[in-house]
Coordinates of C-alpha atoms in Angstrom, one line a residue:
M1 CA -220.6 48.0 12.4
T2 CA -220.5 48.1 15.3
L3 CA -221.3 52.0 17.1
F4 CA -217.4 50.9 19.2
K5 CA -216.6 50.3 16.2
Q6 CA -217.9 53.2 13.9
I7 CA -217.1 55.5 17.0
A8 CA -213.2 54.1 17.1
L9 CA -212.7 54.6 13.1
M10 CA -214.0 58.3 13.8
L11 CA -211.5 59.0 16.8
S12 CA -209.0 56.5 15.5
L13 CA -209.2 58.8 11.7
F14 CA -209.3 61.9 13.5
L15 CA -205.8 61.4 15.5
I16 CA -204.2 60.3 12.7
I17 CA -204.8 63.3 10.7
I18 CA -203.6 65.3 13.5
L19 CA -200.5 64.0 14.0
A20 CA -199.5 63.3 10.5
T21 CA -200.5 67.4 9.9
V22 CA -197.7 67.8 12.9
L23 CA -195.3 65.6 11.4
T24 CA -196.7 67.2 7.1
L25 CA -195.4 70.5 8.9
N26 CA -192.7 69.6 11.2
F27 CA -191.1 68.3 8.1
K28 CA -192.1 71.1 5.4
S29 CA -191.0 73.2 8.6
A30 CA -187.2 70.9 8.8
N31 CA -187.3 70.9 4.3
Q32 CA -187.5 74.9 4.7
A33 CA -185.3 75.6 7.9
V34 CA -182.6 73.1 5.8
Q35 CA -182.5 74.8 2.4
D36 CA -182.1 78.6 4.3
R37 CA -179.7 76.9 5.7
L38 CA -177.3 76.0 2.9
Y39 CA -178.8 79.9 1.7
E40 CA -176.6 80.9 4.9
D41 CA -173.8 78.4 4.7
A42 CA -173.6 79.6 0.9
K43 CA -173.5 83.3 1.9
N44 CA -171.3 83.4 4.6
T45 CA -168.8 81.6 2.8
A46 CA -169.1 83.6 -0.4
S47 CA -168.5 86.5 1.9
S48 CA -165.9 85.4 3.6
L49 CA -163.7 83.5 0.4
S50 CA -164.9 87.1 -1.3
L51 CA -162.2 89.0 1.7
S52 CA -159.4 86.5 1.5
L53 CA -159.0 87.1 -2.1
G54 CA -159.5 91.2 -2.9
S55 CA -155.9 90.2 -1.0
A56 CA -154.3 88.4 -4.0
N57 CA -154.6 91.3 -6.0
G58 CA -155.7 89.6 -9.0
D59 CA -153.1 87.5 -9.5
V60 CA -155.9 84.4 -10.7
S61 CA -153.0 81.6 -9.4
M62 CA -153.3 82.5 -6.0
M63 CA -157.1 82.7 -6.1
S64 CA -157.6 79.4 -7.6
T65 CA -156.0 77.8 -4.3
M66 CA -158.0 80.0 -1.9
I67 CA -160.9 78.6 -3.9
N68 CA -159.4 75.0 -3.3
A69 CA -158.8 74.9 -0.2
N70 CA -162.1 76.0 0.9
F71 CA -164.4 73.8 -1.3
D72 CA -162.5 70.9 -0.7
S73 CA -162.6 71.8 3.3
G74 CA -166.5 72.6 3.0
N75 CA -169.5 70.2 1.3
Y76 CA -170.1 73.4 -2.0
K77 CA -171.4 71.9 -5.1
Y78 CA -170.1 75.4 -6.9
I79 CA -167.6 78.9 -6.3
S80 CA -167.0 80.3 -10.1
L81 CA -165.1 83.1 -9.9
V82 CA -165.5 85.8 -12.7
D83 CA -164.1 88.5 -13.9
V84 CA -166.0 91.9 -14.6
E85 CA -166.5 91.3 -18.1
D86 CA -168.2 87.9 -16.6
T87 CA -164.9 85.6 -18.2
L88 CA -165.0 82.9 -16.1
L89 CA -161.4 82.7 -13.7
Y90 CA -161.8 80.1 -12.0
E91 CA -164.2 76.9 -11.1
R92 CA -164.5 73.6 -8.8
K93 CA -167.5 71.8 -9.5
A94 CA -167.5 69.2 -6.8
E95 CA -168.3 65.7 -8.3
I96 CA -171.3 63.2 -8.2
K97 CA -171.7 61.2 -5.0
Q98 CA -173.9 58.4 -3.8
I99 CA -176.4 59.6 -0.5
D100 CA -177.6 57.7 1.3
V101 CA -180.8 58.4 0.3
P102 CA -183.9 56.6 -1.5
S103 CA -184.5 57.5 -4.2
W104 CA -188.0 57.9 -3.2
F105 CA -187.2 61.0 -0.9
T106 CA -185.3 63.0 -3.8
K107 CA -188.3 62.8 -6.0
T108 CA -190.5 64.0 -4.4
V109 CA -188.8 66.2 -1.6
I110 CA -187.1 68.8 -3.7
I111 CA -184.2 71.4 -2.3
I112 CA -183.7 74.0 -4.4
A113 CA -180.2 75.3 -3.0
P114 CA -179.9 79.5 -3.6
V115 CA -176.5 80.7 -4.9
A116 CA -174.2 83.4 -3.2
S117 CA -172.4 85.7 -4.6
A118 CA -170.1 88.5 -3.0
N119 CA -167.5 91.0 -4.8
V120 CA -164.3 90.3 -4.9
S121 CA -162.1 93.7 -4.5
A122 CA -158.6 94.1 -4.6
G123 CA -158.4 98.1 -2.5
W124 CA -160.9 100.4 -4.9
N125 CA -160.2 97.9 -8.1
Q126 CA -163.2 95.5 -8.8
V127 CA -161.6 92.1 -9.3
G128 CA -164.4 89.9 -10.1
M129 CA -168.1 88.2 -8.5
L130 CA -168.1 85.0 -6.5
N131 CA -170.6 82.5 -7.1
V132 CA -171.2 79.9 -4.0
Q133 CA -173.6 77.5 -3.5
S134 CA -173.6 74.5 -1.1
D135 CA -174.2 71.0 -2.0
V136 CA -177.8 69.4 -1.4
G137 CA -176.7 65.6 -0.4
Y138 CA -176.1 66.1 2.5
A139 CA -179.1 68.6 2.5
Y140 CA -181.5 65.5 1.6
L141 CA -179.1 63.6 4.3
Q142 CA -180.0 65.8 6.7
L143 CA -183.6 66.2 6.6
Y144 CA -184.1 62.2 5.5
T145 CA -182.6 61.7 9.5
I146 CA -184.8 64.1 10.2
F147 CA -188.3 62.4 8.2
K148 CA -187.5 59.0 9.3
N149 CA -187.4 60.6 14.0
L150 CA -190.4 62.4 12.7
L151 CA -192.2 59.4 11.6
I152 CA -190.7 57.3 14.8
S153 CA -192.5 59.7 16.5
F154 CA -195.9 59.9 15.1
T155 CA -195.9 56.3 14.5
I156 CA -194.9 55.2 18.1
L157 CA -197.8 58.7 18.8
S158 CA -199.9 56.5 17.0
F159 CA -199.9 53.4 18.9
I160 CA -200.5 54.8 22.1
G161 CA -203.0 56.8 21.2
L162 CA -205.0 54.8 19.8
L163 CA -204.5 52.1 22.8
I164 CA -205.6 54.5 25.8
L165 CA -208.4 55.7 22.3
N166 CA -209.2 51.7 23.4
L167 CA -208.5 51.7 26.8
L168 CA -211.2 54.1 27.5
L169 CA -214.0 53.2 24.5
H170 CA -213.9 50.1 26.5
T171 CA -214.5 51.7 29.3
I172 CA -217.1 54.2 28.3
L173 CA -219.6 52.6 26.2
K174 CA -218.9 48.8 28.8
P175 CA -222.0 48.8 29.8
L176 CA -223.9 49.8 25.8
K177 CA -222.2 46.4 25.6
K178 CA -224.3 44.9 28.1
V179 CA -227.5 46.7 27.3
Q180 CA -226.3 45.1 23.5
L181 CA -226.0 41.2 25.0
Q182 CA -229.8 41.6 26.7
A183 CA -231.2 43.4 23.0
E184 CA -229.7 40.1 21.6
A185 CA -231.1 37.4 24.6
V186 CA -234.2 39.2 23.4
I187 CA -234.4 38.3 19.9
R188 CA -233.8 34.4 21.1
N189 CA -236.6 35.3 22.9
E190 CA -234.3 35.0 26.5
F191 CA -235.2 36.5 29.7
I192 CA -232.0 38.3 31.2
I193 CA -232.7 41.3 33.9
Q194 CA -229.4 43.4 33.8
E195 CA -228.4 44.4 37.6
D196 CA -225.2 46.3 37.1
I197 CA -227.5 49.8 36.5
P198 CA -224.1 52.3 34.3
Y199 CA -224.1 55.8 35.6
T200 CA -224.7 57.5 31.6
K201 CA -228.5 59.0 31.6
E202 CA -229.0 57.3 27.7
F203 CA -227.5 53.8 29.7
R204 CA -229.0 54.2 32.3
D205 CA -232.8 54.8 30.4
V206 CA -232.3 52.7 27.9
V207 CA -231.4 49.7 30.5
L208 CA -234.4 50.5 33.0
G209 CA -236.2 50.3 30.0
M210 CA -235.2 46.6 28.6
N211 CA -234.9 45.2 32.3
N212 CA -239.2 46.6 32.2
M213 CA -239.5 45.1 29.9
V214 CA -238.3 41.6 29.5
S215 CA -240.2 41.4 33.0
K216 CA -243.3 42.0 31.9
V217 CA -243.2 39.1 29.5
K218 CA -241.1 37.1 32.3
A219 CA -244.4 37.8 34.6
M220 CA -246.1 36.8 31.1
F221 CA -244.4 33.4 30.7
D222 CA -245.3 32.8 34.4
K223 CA -248.7 33.3 35.1
G224 CA -249.8 31.8 31.4
N225 CA -247.2 28.3 32.8
E226 CA -248.8 28.9 35.9
E227 CA -252.3 29.2 34.6
L228 CA -251.7 26.0 31.8
K229 CA -250.7 24.2 35.3
R230 CA -253.9 24.4 36.7
Q231 CA -255.4 24.3 33.2
K232 CA -254.4 20.4 33.1
E233 CA -254.4 19.2 36.8
L234 CA -258.3 19.6 36.8
E235 CA -258.6 18.5 32.8
Y236 CA -256.3 15.2 32.8
T237 CA -256.0 14.5 36.7
D238 CA -259.3 12.9 38.8
S239 CA -260.1 15.0 41.7
I240 CA -260.4 11.8 44.2
T241 CA -257.8 9.1 43.0
K242 CA -255.1 11.4 42.1
L243 CA -255.4 9.6 38.4
K244 CA -254.9 10.4 35.3
N245 CA -258.1 10.6 33.8
R246 CA -260.1 9.1 30.0
K247 CA -259.2 12.7 28.3
Y248 CA -255.4 12.3 29.3
L249 CA -255.9 8.4 27.8
I250 CA -257.4 9.6 24.4
D251 CA -254.0 12.0 23.8
K252 CA -251.3 10.1 25.0
L253 CA -252.9 6.9 22.7
P254 CA -251.2 8.5 19.8
E255 CA -247.5 7.7 21.6
Y256 CA -248.5 4.0 21.6
L257 CA -250.9 3.9 19.1
K258 CA -248.2 5.0 16.0
I259 CA -246.0 3.3 12.7
D260 CA -242.4 4.3 15.1
A261 CA -243.8 3.3 18.5
S262 CA -241.3 2.2 20.9
S263 CA -243.0 -0.8 21.7
K264 CA -245.6 -2.7 19.3
G265 CA -248.6 -3.6 21.0
G266 CA -249.7 -5.4 24.5
I267 CA -252.3 -4.4 26.9
N268 CA -255.3 -2.8 27.7
M269 CA -257.3 -3.6 31.4
M270 CA -260.7 -1.9 31.9
V271 CA -261.5 -2.1 35.0
A272 CA -265.0 -1.7 36.0
L273 CA -265.9 -1.9 40.0
S274 CA -270.3 -2.6 40.4
G275 CA -271.9 -1.9 43.1
V276 CA -270.7 1.4 43.9
I277 CA -274.0 2.8 44.5
E278 CA -275.2 0.4 47.5
A279 CA -271.1 1.2 48.7
N280 CA -272.4 4.8 49.3
E281 CA -275.8 4.0 51.2
T282 CA -274.0 1.7 53.2
I283 CA -270.9 3.1 53.9
G284 CA -270.5 6.5 52.8
H285 CA -269.6 8.9 50.0
R286 CA -266.3 9.6 51.9
E287 CA -265.6 6.0 52.5
V288 CA -266.4 4.7 48.8
D289 CA -264.1 7.6 48.1
K290 CA -261.2 6.4 49.9
L291 CA -261.8 2.7 48.1
F292 CA -261.0 3.8 45.5
V293 CA -257.9 5.6 46.8
A294 CA -257.6 2.1 47.5
I295 CA -258.7 0.8 45.0
A296 CA -255.9 2.8 42.6
D297 CA -252.9 2.6 44.8
I298 CA -253.5 -1.4 43.8
F299 CA -253.6 -0.4 40.3
K300 CA -250.6 1.3 40.4
A301 CA -248.6 -0.9 42.0
H302 CA -249.6 -4.3 39.6
A303 CA -249.1 -1.8 36.7
S304 CA -245.6 0.0 37.9
N305 CA -243.5 -3.5 36.6
Y306 CA -244.2 -2.1 33.6
E307 CA -242.6 0.8 31.6
N308 CA -244.6 3.2 30.1
S309 CA -247.5 1.9 31.9
L310 CA -251.3 3.8 31.9
V311 CA -253.0 3.4 35.5
C312 CA -256.4 6.5 34.4
R313 CA -260.2 6.8 36.1
M314 CA -262.5 6.6 33.1
N315 CA -265.3 7.9 34.2
G316 CA -267.2 7.3 38.4
T317 CA -266.6 3.9 38.3
E318 CA -264.3 2.2 35.2
F319 CA -261.2 2.7 34.9
T320 CA -258.6 1.6 31.9
I321 CA -254.7 0.0 32.3
L322 CA -252.5 0.0 29.2
L323 CA -249.3 -2.9 30.3
P324 CA -247.3 -1.9 27.2
E325 CA -245.2 -5.5 26.2
C326 CA -247.9 -7.7 27.9
S327 CA -248.5 -10.9 26.5
D328 CA -251.9 -12.6 27.3
K329 CA -250.7 -14.1 30.2
E330 CA -248.9 -12.6 32.4
A331 CA -252.3 -9.7 31.8
L332 CA -254.5 -13.2 33.7
A333 CA -251.6 -13.6 36.3
L334 CA -252.2 -9.7 36.9
A335 CA -255.5 -8.4 36.6
K336 CA -256.0 -12.3 39.3
G337 CA -253.6 -10.2 41.6
I338 CA -255.4 -6.6 41.5
S339 CA -259.0 -9.7 41.6
H340 CA -257.4 -10.4 44.8
S341 CA -256.2 -7.4 46.7
T342 CA -259.3 -5.3 45.7
R343 CA -261.9 -8.1 46.9
D344 CA -259.0 -7.9 50.1
A345 CA -260.1 -3.9 50.1
I346 CA -264.1 -3.9 49.3
L347 CA -264.5 -6.8 52.6
A348 CA -262.1 -3.8 54.6
C349 CA -263.8 -1.7 54.0
G350 CA -266.8 -4.0 55.6
L351 CA -268.5 -4.4 51.8
D352 CA -270.4 -7.9 50.6
A353 CA -268.0 -8.6 47.6
A354 CA -269.9 -10.6 46.3
C355 CA -272.0 -7.0 45.8
T356 CA -269.3 -4.7 45.4
Y357 CA -266.7 -6.9 42.7
L358 CA -264.4 -5.6 39.7
S359 CA -264.4 -6.1 36.5
I360 CA -261.9 -6.5 33.8
G361 CA -262.1 -6.9 30.5
L362 CA -258.6 -7.6 28.3
Y363 CA -257.8 -6.3 25.1
E364 CA -254.6 -7.6 23.7
Y365 CA -254.6 -4.7 21.7
N366 CA -250.8 -4.0 18.5
Y367 CA -250.1 -0.6 16.9
K368 CA -251.8 -0.8 14.4
Q369 CA -255.1 0.4 15.9
N370 CA -256.5 3.2 16.3
I371 CA -258.1 5.1 19.8
G372 CA -261.6 4.0 18.4
Q373 CA -261.0 0.4 17.8
L374 CA -258.9 0.1 21.3
L375 CA -262.1 2.0 23.4
S376 CA -264.4 -0.1 22.4
L377 CA -263.4 -2.8 22.0
S378 CA -261.6 -2.9 25.0
D379 CA -265.8 -2.5 26.0
N380 CA -266.7 -4.8 24.3
A381 CA -263.9 -7.6 26.6
L382 CA -265.0 -5.0 29.7
A383 CA -269.1 -6.5 28.9
Q384 CA -268.0 -9.5 28.0
A385 CA -266.2 -10.1 31.9
K386 CA -269.3 -8.5 33.7
F387 CA -271.3 -12.2 32.6
N388 CA -268.0 -14.2 33.7
K389 CA -268.6 -15.8 36.4
K390 CA -264.7 -14.5 36.9
H391 CA -265.8 -11.7 36.5
I392 CA -262.2 -11.3 33.5
H393 CA -261.8 -11.6 30.5
L394 CA -259.3 -11.6 27.8
D395 CA -260.0 -10.8 23.8
K396 CA -256.7 -10.8 21.4
S397 CA -256.6 -8.4 17.9
E398 CA -256.6 -10.2 14.4
H399 CA -253.2 -9.6 13.6
A400 CA -253.0 -8.0 10.1
V401 CA -251.2 -11.3 7.6
E402 CA -247.3 -9.5 6.7
V403 CA -247.0 -10.2 3.3
M404 CA -242.9 -11.3 4.7
G405 CA -241.6 -12.9 7.5
K406 CA -238.9 -10.8 10.0
E407 CA -236.3 -12.9 8.8
A408 CA -237.0 -11.1 5.1
W409 CA -238.2 -7.8 6.4
R410 CA -234.2 -8.0 8.2
K411 CA -232.5 -8.5 4.8
I412 CA -233.3 -5.5 3.0
I413 CA -233.7 -3.1 5.2
N414 CA -229.4 -5.2 6.4
E415 CA -229.1 -4.6 2.0
A416 CA -230.9 -1.5 2.0
L417 CA -228.6 -0.1 4.7
Q418 CA -225.0 -1.5 3.1
S419 CA -225.9 -0.2 -0.2
D420 CA -227.1 3.5 1.3
K421 CA -230.9 2.8 -0.2
F422 CA -232.9 5.1 2.2
G423 CA -233.9 8.4 0.7
F424 CA -236.5 10.8 1.7
V425 CA -240.3 11.8 0.4
S426 CA -240.9 16.0 2.0
Y427 CA -244.8 16.9 2.9
G428 CA -245.9 20.5 3.4
V429 CA -246.4 22.5 6.1
V430 CA -248.4 24.8 5.7
D431 CA -249.3 28.5 6.8
T432 CA -253.2 29.0 6.4
K433 CA -253.2 32.5 7.6
V434 CA -250.8 33.6 4.5
K435 CA -251.2 30.3 2.8
K436 CA -247.3 29.7 2.4
I437 CA -245.4 26.8 2.6
A438 CA -243.4 27.2 7.3
H439 CA -241.4 24.4 6.6
H440 CA -241.1 21.2 4.4
A441 CA -241.7 17.9 6.9
L442 CA -239.1 14.5 6.2
S443 CA -240.1 11.4 5.7
L444 CA -238.0 8.3 4.3
T445 CA -237.7 5.6 1.9
M446 CA -236.2 2.6 1.2
K447 CA -235.0 0.7 -2.1
A448 CA -235.0 -2.7 -2.1
E449 CA -232.6 -4.8 -4.2
D450 CA -235.4 -5.4 -6.8
G451 CA -236.5 -1.3 -7.2
T452 CA -240.2 -1.2 -5.0
I453 CA -239.8 1.6 -3.3
Y454 CA -241.0 0.9 0.6
S455 CA -242.8 4.0 3.2
Y456 CA -242.4 4.9 6.4
G457 CA -245.3 3.4 7.3
Q458 CA -244.4 0.0 5.5
F459 CA -240.6 -0.5 6.8
M460 CA -240.3 1.2 10.8
A461 CA -242.6 -0.7 12.2
S462 CA -240.4 -3.7 11.1
A463 CA -237.2 -2.0 11.3
N464 CA -238.5 -2.0 15.3
Q465 CA -239.4 -5.2 15.9
A466 CA -235.4 -6.3 14.0
G467 CA -233.7 -3.8 16.2
L468 CA -232.8 -1.5 13.2
S469 CA -234.3 1.7 13.4
S470 CA -230.6 3.6 15.3
S471 CA -228.6 2.8 12.8
I472 CA -231.3 3.1 9.4
Y473 CA -231.9 7.1 11.1
T474 CA -227.7 7.1 12.0
N475 CA -227.5 6.5 8.4
I476 CA -230.3 8.3 6.6
L477 CA -228.5 11.9 8.9
S478 CA -225.7 10.3 7.7
M479 CA -226.8 11.1 3.8
M480 CA -228.1 14.0 4.3
F481 CA -225.4 16.0 5.6
K482 CA -222.4 13.8 3.7
K483 CA -224.1 13.7 0.3
P484 CA -227.3 17.2 0.7
D485 CA -230.1 16.9 -1.4
M486 CA -229.6 19.8 -3.5
K487 CA -233.5 20.0 -4.6
L488 CA -233.9 21.4 -0.7
K489 CA -231.4 24.6 -1.5
N490 CA -232.9 27.3 1.1
S491 CA -235.3 26.2 2.4
I492 CA -236.5 24.9 5.9
C493 CA -236.3 21.2 6.4
S494 CA -237.6 19.1 9.5
L495 CA -236.9 15.7 10.8
R496 CA -238.7 13.7 13.4
L497 CA -235.9 11.8 15.2
P498 CA -237.9 9.5 17.9
F499 CA -237.2 8.4 21.2
E500 CA -234.5 5.9 21.7
F501 CA -233.0 7.2 18.9
L502 CA -231.8 10.6 20.8
D503 CA -232.0 8.9 24.4
D504 CA -228.8 6.4 23.6
I505 CA -225.9 7.3 24.6
G506 CA -223.5 7.6 21.6
T507 CA -225.9 9.3 19.0
Y508 CA -225.6 12.8 21.2
D509 CA -221.1 11.4 19.9
R510 CA -222.1 11.1 16.5
L511 CA -224.1 14.3 15.3
V512 CA -220.8 16.0 17.6
T513 CA -218.8 14.4 14.5
L514 CA -221.2 14.3 11.8
F515 CA -222.3 18.1 12.5
T516 CA -218.7 19.3 12.9
Q517 CA -217.2 18.2 9.6
Y518 CA -220.0 18.4 7.5
A519 CA -223.0 20.6 8.7
A520 CA -221.6 24.1 8.0
R521 CA -222.5 22.7 4.3
L522 CA -225.5 21.8 4.7
P523 CA -227.9 23.5 1.4
F524 CA -231.0 24.2 3.2
K525 CA -231.8 25.5 6.9
L526 CA -232.6 22.2 9.2
I527 CA -234.4 21.7 11.9
I528 CA -234.7 18.2 15.0
E529 CA -238.1 17.7 15.7
M530 CA -237.6 16.0 19.3
P531 CA -240.4 14.2 21.0
D532 CA -242.1 15.7 24.3
K533 CA -241.4 13.5 26.8
L534 CA -237.9 13.7 26.6
V535 CA -237.4 18.0 26.1
R536 CA -239.6 18.6 29.5
K537 CA -236.9 16.4 31.7
N538 CA -235.0 18.8 31.1
S539 CA -232.2 16.4 31.6
Q540 CA -228.2 17.5 31.6
Q541 CA -228.4 15.3 27.8
I542 CA -231.2 17.2 26.3
K543 CA -229.2 20.5 26.9
L544 CA -226.3 19.5 25.2
Y545 CA -228.5 19.3 22.3
K546 CA -229.5 22.5 22.3
S547 CA -226.1 23.8 22.7
L548 CA -225.2 21.7 19.5
F549 CA -228.1 21.9 17.7
Q550 CA -227.4 26.2 18.1
T551 CA -223.5 26.0 18.3
Y552 CA -223.8 24.7 13.8
K553 CA -227.8 27.1 13.8
I554 CA -230.1 24.3 13.5
E555 CA -233.6 24.8 14.6
M556 CA -235.6 21.9 17.6
G557 CA -239.0 21.8 17.5
V558 CA -241.0 18.9 20.0
Y559 CA -244.1 16.4 18.8
E560 CA -246.3 14.2 20.5
F561 CA -247.2 17.5 22.7
I562 CA -249.9 17.1 24.6
G563 CA -248.9 19.1 27.7
E564 CA -248.5 16.8 30.4
S565 CA -245.5 18.6 31.9
P566 CA -246.0 19.5 35.7
D567 CA -244.1 22.8 35.1
Y568 CA -243.1 24.0 31.3
Q569 CA -240.6 26.0 32.2
Y570 CA -238.4 23.6 29.7
L571 CA -239.9 25.8 27.3
Q572 CA -238.7 29.0 28.3
D573 CA -234.9 26.9 29.0
L574 CA -234.9 25.9 25.2
R575 CA -236.7 27.1 23.6
P576 CA -237.7 25.2 20.7
I577 CA -238.6 27.2 17.1
Y578 CA -242.4 25.2 17.5
L579 CA -244.4 22.2 19.3
K580 CA -246.6 20.1 17.6
G581 CA -249.5 18.2 18.5
E582 CA -252.3 16.4 16.8
A583 CA -254.8 18.2 15.6
S584 CA -257.1 16.7 18.3
Y585 CA -255.2 16.8 21.2
F586 CA -255.8 21.3 20.4
L587 CA -259.6 20.5 19.6
S588 CA -260.1 18.9 23.4
Q589 CA -258.8 22.2 24.6
N590 CA -261.1 24.6 26.1
E591 CA -260.9 27.9 25.7
Q592 CA -259.0 28.4 29.0
S593 CA -256.1 26.4 28.6
L594 CA -255.6 27.1 24.6
S595 CA -255.4 31.1 26.3
A596 CA -252.8 29.7 28.9
L597 CA -250.4 27.7 26.4
R598 CA -250.8 30.6 24.3
L599 CA -249.5 33.1 26.4
I600 CA -246.5 30.8 27.2
T601 CA -245.9 30.4 23.5
D602 CA -246.1 33.7 22.2
S603 CA -243.9 34.6 25.1
V604 CA -240.3 32.3 23.6
G605 CA -241.6 32.7 20.3
I606 CA -243.9 29.3 19.8
S607 CA -245.3 28.5 17.0
L608 CA -247.9 26.1 17.6
I609 CA -248.6 23.8 14.4
A610 CA -251.6 20.6 14.3
V611 CA -250.4 17.4 12.6
G612 CA -252.7 15.1 11.1
V613 CA -255.4 17.7 9.5
M614 CA -257.0 15.2 7.3
D615 CA -260.2 17.6 6.3
T616 CA -261.1 21.1 5.6
K617 CA -264.1 20.7 8.6
T618 CA -261.3 19.3 11.0
L619 CA -258.8 22.9 9.3
S620 CA -261.8 25.0 10.0
K621 CA -262.5 24.1 13.8
L622 CA -258.5 24.8 14.3
Q623 CA -258.6 28.3 13.1
K624 CA -261.9 29.1 14.9
K625 CA -259.9 28.2 17.8
D626 CA -256.4 30.8 15.5
I627 CA -254.4 27.5 15.1
R628 CA -253.3 28.4 11.4
I629 CA -250.7 25.6 10.3
I630 CA -251.1 23.1 10.0
Q631 CA -249.2 19.8 8.6
G632 CA -251.5 16.2 7.1
R633 CA -253.6 15.6 3.6
A634 CA -255.6 19.0 4.1
T635 CA -252.6 21.3 3.3
E636 CA -253.4 19.4 -0.4
M637 CA -256.7 21.8 -0.1
I638 CA -254.8 24.9 0.6
E639 CA -254.1 26.9 -2.5
L640 CA -250.6 28.1 -1.6
A641 CA -249.9 32.2 -2.4

């Protein structure tokens, strides 16, 4: 219960008790006054009537007439006349009348009408005793009217009092509401400075303390941001050409060499510049550096026609140009164009093109190869190019023979989509520090009509080639929310969504419809993982996704993180629950880069997770770098607590 509610409840009860006490006392006073009035009326009637009866000189018939006249003109319950021997001479009783008063009131409120008595004398002779009792029905009616008026007054005063109390509390506790919002922001790792400082000393001290704490945390984030940007500039960028370097290529290649890569293959072009030592002696280091810059511009211009292409400087004289979705014919034409443009640049520097020239090795790769295979085979192509007269050589990868063709895969996948034959298999992501599962990473499976179950790695590449990957993810998301697996109840699960699916315009609208209808019934906590190359754009689309996830208490994770963003402010703005990167990426980071990254993530509550941890040797290296949460085959070797 909030402080406002506690104070409001306490003061409201206090106010109501006071008003109820006043109401009770007033009602009791009114009740006593009514009873006193009944006695006074009966006493006055008895006194005046006894004098009148004395003039009748003991004539009972005359006295009965006088009693009747008084009884009919007043509100009496009983009037009686008895003689000196206590013998009843005459009496008159009121008939029972229905009064307009609720029965609960008459049962609750007890009114006793006292009997007033007076002596009746004829001269010196005593005739008898006159007894008069007033009618309580009239008193009940009068008292009930008083009760209703008091109750109405009590209700009005209570409403006005509570309204004024509410307004006063809102005014007094308004600064506290802002403090609460700031505290909630801190819990969400948001940095909010409260500019409106309250006058109340206690609130003022709290606000100043919160502001000071938030400022320090924000300063930590900004410091880490600047340091990480500087480190990435040093680690990933060649100082002369401003191209990306070999380390960047190694960290980036896993994005291209995977089952669900946007490109299934292409050309990796290895380029070497010969005669650099002679060129340095002929025109000097500065002019040679200018030549490298000119050559880098030529590479970038020729590669710009290919989406997601990479141009990197591998060492002092070698470059690589990665061209996804580039055919061998296009690559050969591109290599010739690069060779001619570079020759012109070399001649423009006053160098001999026979001594200073390019060798270009072209290697046609596919997504199934690993990084080592791609680089070694590309190096081999470059070595062959150096012995070629034209200094251009093309090698092709040996494509694995598919058991089934594209059309066969398309048929199986379409049948699985129509009959909802996709499912999940989960893998534990383990926190090695506490030896507990941090969450379950969900991977897709597909069951064919003949009962064969295919893993993600077996069917997704073919699904991508057939253009069916978005349909698959739409299907499995619908299944996850409409028919959730109850085996995952009360657990934490993550699902990785690919770039192309999330970047599709219709995906957001489909997720809105799905979440609106079914998210509240999801029996487990869900984390949706998004690729870093999409998240780091920090676009309006990503902010819409983040807002949608927050609305339905779905967390956001980031995968394929290699820290290549020019600014890491997006991590503070979007606050993903974790960053997943290849184990090789974390192991290749120097101490300064990893410390800067930790400063950023710790200040906004983001965890670091290494994926692809396949053996205990890699696990041990990661633990030395304080990377404690892992995903991969090595998790099977950890004994969970």
